[in-house]
Tab-separated table of C-alpha atoms in Angstrom:
chain	number	residue	atom	x	y	z
A	1	MET	CA	30.659	-35.675	0.843
A	2	ALA	CA	32.041	-32.546	-0.008
A	3	VAL	CA	34.997	-31.208	3.541
A	4	TYR	CA	35.346	-27.145	3.974
A	5	GLY	CA	37.497	-25.868	6.009
A	6	SER	CA	40.528	-23.559	6.553
A	7	PHE	CA	43.195	-25.700	5.699
A	8	SER	CA	44.762	-26.425	2.825
A	9	LEU	CA	45.639	-30.113	1.928
A	10	VAL	CA	48.340	-30.537	1.544
A	11	LEU	CA	48.226	-31.176	5.744
A	12	TYR	CA	44.829	-32.526	4.879
A	13	PRO	CA	45.107	-36.791	6.041
A	14	ILE	CA	46.881	-35.638	9.440
A	15	LEU	CA	44.249	-32.703	10.230
A	16	CYS	CA	41.910	-35.886	10.329
A	17	MET	CA	43.498	-37.600	11.922
A	18	LEU	CA	43.656	-35.727	14.824
A	19	PRO	CA	41.339	-35.549	18.192
A	20	PHE	CA	39.963	-32.686	18.394
A	21	SER	CA	39.219	-33.067	21.323
A	22	ASP	CA	42.085	-32.803	22.103
A	23	PRO	CA	44.009	-28.721	24.500
A	24	GLN	CA	47.298	-29.327	22.303
A	25	SER	CA	46.227	-30.782	19.302
A	26	VAL	CA	43.495	-28.072	18.363
A	27	ALA	CA	46.663	-25.622	18.975
A	28	ARG	CA	48.750	-27.241	16.485
A	29	TYR	CA	46.085	-26.523	13.695
A	30	ALA	CA	45.578	-23.262	14.314
A	31	GLU	CA	49.131	-22.532	13.508
A	32	ARG	CA	49.149	-24.298	10.664
A	33	PRO	CA	47.424	-22.634	8.017
A	34	PRO	CA	49.498	-19.356	8.464
A	35	ARG	CA	52.254	-21.154	7.405
A	36	ILE	CA	51.137	-22.908	4.408
A	37	VAL	CA	48.585	-20.270	2.481
A	38	PRO	CA	51.121	-17.350	1.115
A	39	GLY	CA	49.928	-14.175	3.108
A	40	PHE	CA	47.379	-15.965	4.905
A	41	ALA	CA	47.039	-12.891	7.299
A	42	ASP	CA	47.402	-10.378	4.769
A	43	LEU	CA	44.627	-12.855	2.355
A	44	HIS	CA	42.559	-11.924	5.468
A	45	ARG	CA	42.875	-8.460	6.070
A	46	MET	CA	41.965	-8.296	1.477
A	47	SER	CA	38.761	-9.816	2.062
A	48	ALA	CA	37.885	-7.610	5.115
A	49	LEU	CA	38.756	-4.808	3.223
A	50	LEU	CA	36.707	-5.295	0.160
A	51	LEU	CA	33.570	-6.562	1.697
A	52	ALA	CA	33.975	-3.490	3.578
A	53	GLU	CA	33.658	-1.478	0.458
A	54	ARG	CA	30.649	-2.133	-0.309
A	55	THR	CA	28.488	-3.657	3.935
A	56	PRO	CA	27.873	-1.008	6.558
A	57	PRO	CA	28.713	-0.866	9.796
A	58	ASP	CA	25.838	-3.028	11.070
A	59	GLY	CA	25.804	-4.867	8.250
A	60	ARG	CA	25.425	-9.598	7.353
A	61	VAL	CA	28.752	-11.035	6.537
A	62	LEU	CA	27.662	-14.986	5.581
A	63	VAL	CA	31.005	-17.369	5.109
A	64	LEU	CA	31.087	-20.115	4.151
A	65	GLY	CA	33.841	-23.062	5.440
A	66	ALA	CA	33.863	-21.538	8.841
A	67	GLY	CA	35.058	-24.186	10.423
A	68	GLY	CA	38.485	-23.379	12.669
A	69	GLY	CA	37.235	-20.179	13.589
A	70	LEU	CA	40.206	-18.122	11.902
A	71	GLU	CA	38.512	-15.087	9.379
A	72	LEU	CA	35.673	-15.367	11.007
A	73	LYS	CA	38.212	-14.412	13.789
A	74	ALA	CA	39.938	-11.715	11.797
A	75	PHE	CA	36.262	-10.635	10.077
A	76	ALA	CA	34.762	-10.113	14.057
A	77	GLU	CA	38.142	-8.030	14.844
A	78	PHE	CA	37.953	-5.726	11.549
A	79	GLN	CA	34.388	-5.117	11.945
A	80	PRO	CA	32.976	-5.784	15.168
A	81	SER	CA	29.607	-4.699	15.066
A	82	TRP	CA	28.779	-7.045	11.748
A	83	ARG	CA	26.710	-9.682	11.877
A	84	LEU	CA	28.478	-12.972	10.590
A	85	ASP	CA	27.045	-16.221	9.588
A	86	GLY	CA	29.208	-19.303	9.831
A	87	VAL	CA	28.660	-22.115	8.230
A	88	ASP	CA	30.774	-25.205	8.348
A	89	PRO	CA	30.237	-29.303	7.583
A	90	SER	CA	31.988	-30.211	10.983
A	91	ALA	CA	30.448	-30.092	14.429
A	92	GLU	CA	33.852	-30.905	15.464
A	93	MET	CA	35.395	-27.532	13.294
A	94	VAL	CA	32.641	-25.620	14.036
A	95	ARG	CA	33.570	-25.736	18.148
A	96	LEU	CA	37.343	-24.895	17.013
A	97	ALA	CA	35.483	-21.899	15.293
A	98	GLN	CA	34.117	-20.709	18.773
A	99	ALA	CA	36.991	-21.776	20.676
A	100	THR	CA	38.887	-19.789	18.468
A	101	LEU	CA	36.942	-16.782	18.883
A	102	GLY	CA	36.499	-16.203	22.336
A	103	PRO	CA	34.558	-13.329	23.686
A	104	LEU	CA	33.683	-12.584	19.169
A	105	ALA	CA	31.841	-15.883	19.651
A	106	ASP	CA	28.119	-13.789	20.325
A	107	GLN	CA	28.695	-11.788	16.607
A	108	VAL	CA	28.977	-15.709	15.000
A	109	GLN	CA	25.592	-17.617	14.388
A	110	PHE	CA	27.738	-21.143	13.610
A	111	HIS	CA	24.824	-23.561	11.468
A	112	GLU	CA	26.323	-26.859	11.387
A	113	GLY	CA	25.914	-27.888	7.303
A	114	TYR	CA	26.056	-26.674	3.534
A	115	ILE	CA	25.291	-24.239	1.949
A	116	ASP	CA	21.435	-25.389	1.717
A	117	THR	CA	21.570	-25.068	5.954
A	118	ALA	CA	22.208	-21.172	5.146
A	119	PRO	CA	19.409	-18.593	6.205
A	120	ALA	CA	18.072	-17.031	3.369
A	121	GLY	CA	19.458	-14.189	3.770
A	122	PRO	CA	19.910	-11.699	2.503
A	123	TYR	CA	23.186	-10.594	3.602
A	124	ASP	CA	25.483	-7.277	2.670
A	125	ALA	CA	28.131	-9.596	1.462
A	126	ALA	CA	29.695	-13.274	1.364
A	127	THR	CA	32.986	-15.544	1.760
A	128	CYS	CA	34.561	-18.651	1.079
A	129	LEU	CA	37.629	-18.810	1.313
A	130	LEU	CA	39.984	-22.170	1.250
A	131	THR	CA	37.765	-24.379	0.337
A	132	PHE	CA	36.401	-24.726	-3.284
A	133	HIS	CA	39.296	-26.526	-4.652
A	134	PHE	CA	38.058	-30.021	-2.248
A	135	LEU	CA	34.579	-28.981	-4.511
A	136	PRO	CA	33.942	-30.962	-7.391
A	137	LEU	CA	33.502	-28.373	-10.507
A	138	GLU	CA	28.682	-29.484	-10.253
A	139	GLU	CA	29.260	-28.532	-6.582
A	140	ARG	CA	30.546	-25.378	-6.600
A	141	ARG	CA	28.332	-24.550	-9.654
A	142	HIS	CA	26.034	-25.256	-6.703
A	143	ILE	CA	27.491	-23.680	-4.433
A	144	LEU	CA	28.051	-19.988	-6.038
A	145	GLN	CA	23.971	-20.142	-8.272
A	146	GLN	CA	23.047	-20.793	-4.040
A	147	ILE	CA	24.860	-18.090	-1.873
A	148	LEU	CA	24.139	-15.067	-5.369
A	149	ARG	CA	20.644	-15.945	-4.303
A	150	ARG	CA	21.197	-14.918	-1.125
A	151	LEU	CA	22.750	-12.217	-1.393
A	152	ARG	CA	21.082	-8.452	-1.825
A	153	PRO	CA	21.916	-6.079	-4.743
A	154	GLY	CA	25.471	-4.900	-5.360
A	155	ALA	CA	26.993	-7.298	-2.716
A	156	PRO	CA	30.264	-8.252	-3.146
A	157	PHE	CA	32.052	-12.146	-2.392
A	158	VAL	CA	35.157	-12.895	-1.870
A	159	VAL	CA	36.386	-16.370	-2.669
A	160	ALA	CA	40.195	-17.639	-2.545
A	161	HIS	CA	41.342	-21.192	-2.880
A	162	HIS	CA	44.109	-23.533	-4.874
A	163	SER	CA	44.191	-22.075	-8.485
A	164	PHE	CA	46.523	-22.563	-11.280
A	165	PRO	CA	47.743	-24.061	-14.921
A	166	GLN	CA	46.211	-27.061	-15.334
A	167	HIS	CA	48.095	-27.831	-18.040
A	168	GLU	CA	51.465	-29.854	-18.126
A	169	PRO	CA	54.290	-29.032	-18.255
A	170	GLU	CA	53.095	-25.784	-15.869
A	171	ARG	CA	51.305	-27.692	-13.685
A	172	ALA	CA	53.695	-29.585	-12.366
A	173	VAL	CA	55.988	-26.697	-11.766
A	174	TRP	CA	53.162	-25.139	-9.906
A	175	LEU	CA	53.081	-27.981	-7.235
A	176	ALA	CA	56.877	-27.916	-7.140
A	177	ARG	CA	56.315	-24.220	-5.878
A	178	TYR	CA	54.068	-24.324	-3.552
A	179	ALA	CA	56.064	-28.340	-1.837
A	180	ALA	CA	59.162	-25.876	-1.817
A	181	PHE	CA	56.707	-22.869	-0.072
A	182	THR	CA	55.322	-24.971	2.406
A	183	VAL	CA	59.117	-26.542	3.137
A	184	ALA	CA	60.844	-23.588	2.947
A	185	THR	CA	57.976	-22.608	6.477
A	186	GLY	CA	58.598	-25.598	7.668
A	187	THR	CA	57.207	-28.354	6.771
A	188	ASP	CA	58.785	-32.129	6.721
A	189	ARG	CA	60.648	-31.980	3.055
A	190	VAL	CA	58.708	-35.518	2.758
A	191	GLN	CA	55.078	-35.206	3.832
A	192	ALA	CA	55.626	-32.175	1.500
A	193	GLU	CA	56.456	-33.736	-1.431
A	194	ALA	CA	53.274	-36.944	-0.261
A	195	GLY	CA	51.005	-33.362	0.608
A	196	SER	CA	52.365	-32.544	-3.273
A	197	ALA	CA	51.116	-35.910	-4.772
A	198	VAL	CA	47.799	-35.780	-3.231
A	199	MET	CA	46.739	-31.833	-4.267
A	200	ALA	CA	47.451	-33.572	-7.909
A	201	ALA	CA	45.433	-36.576	-7.013
A	202	ARG	CA	42.354	-35.592	-5.361
A	203	LEU	CA	41.960	-32.243	-5.746
A	204	SER	CA	39.237	-30.560	-8.231
A	205	VAL	CA	41.333	-28.026	-8.906
A	206	LEU	CA	39.966	-25.232	-11.850
A	207	SER	CA	42.606	-22.717	-14.102
A	208	PRO	CA	42.342	-19.195	-13.227
A	209	GLN	CA	40.471	-18.717	-16.073
A	210	GLN	CA	37.875	-21.550	-16.064
A	211	ASP	CA	37.324	-20.470	-12.084
A	212	GLU	CA	36.644	-16.858	-13.714
A	213	ALA	CA	34.210	-18.116	-16.160
A	214	LEU	CA	32.272	-19.575	-13.534
A	215	LEU	CA	31.616	-17.119	-11.406
A	216	GLN	CA	30.478	-14.732	-14.300
A	217	GLU	CA	28.435	-18.291	-14.399
A	218	ALA	CA	26.762	-18.672	-11.934
A	219	GLY	CA	25.557	-15.125	-12.280
A	220	PHE	CA	28.279	-13.148	-10.513
A	221	ALA	CA	29.644	-9.327	-12.267
A	222	ASP	CA	32.446	-7.775	-12.262
A	223	VAL	CA	34.472	-10.591	-11.766
A	224	SER	CA	38.165	-9.149	-9.944
A	225	LEU	CA	41.653	-11.424	-8.866
A	226	PHE	CA	43.273	-9.366	-6.003
A	227	TYR	CA	45.638	-12.311	-4.380
A	228	ALA	CA	47.820	-14.582	-6.112
A	229	GLY	CA	50.440	-16.488	-3.849
A	230	PHE	CA	52.505	-19.441	-5.951
A	231	THR	CA	48.686	-22.246	-6.586
A	232	PHE	CA	46.535	-19.658	-4.839
A	233	ARG	CA	44.311	-16.665	-5.916
A	234	GLY	CA	41.302	-14.709	-4.412
A	235	TRP	CA	38.814	-13.201	-6.497
A	236	VAL	CA	35.827	-10.243	-5.396
A	237	ALA	CA	32.580	-10.102	-8.002
A	238	TYR	CA	29.202	-8.865	-7.293
A	239	LYS	CA	25.606	-9.040	-7.218
A	240	PRO	CA	24.268	-7.722	-10.442
């Protein structure tokens, strides 16, 4: 089963055990991504700016892996007249997103499920942030194809996730660097090293070259890197 959501697997085993009915646990969840994703707020800001280059003020935006609601909130605040469709398979995370958005939730239509659950569109833009590293290659291909089908011609797609060299020794170097980053931002060292081992064993990470090739293979054009933060990369691409 795929896991969509806006957080890194470094803390995923712990997050899975949090009682999301507990307001304190929900509040702690919202604090984590800014600490474990380099430039987290700026990633959202850059994503919104890239979307806005081609998305009209009343445009419709598909947000895949929207659980938690942090990017939805950033997009809704950036452009209050965008109509956002948030898709996530976790009912708990959808409820968390609604709580995170507060009065901004009126700007969002939520869909509990996967890409095939999303409306047919057409959308003026789409995003998938901090999600693809949970998904095997064939599932990524399917999702990219389905996103492309739902976009208007010329529409932007912004995607960001773990993506770093997969050959040794570079792979081990980047995993160690990311663990050091999470320690520097407040994660316990033992927990960070354990998380790095989980990443190495369980995440479906590609190299940046493979990620770009996958976008092109799915039919996206003008693929450009806009974000790099230790083991994370982000691209903007367009439907021809």
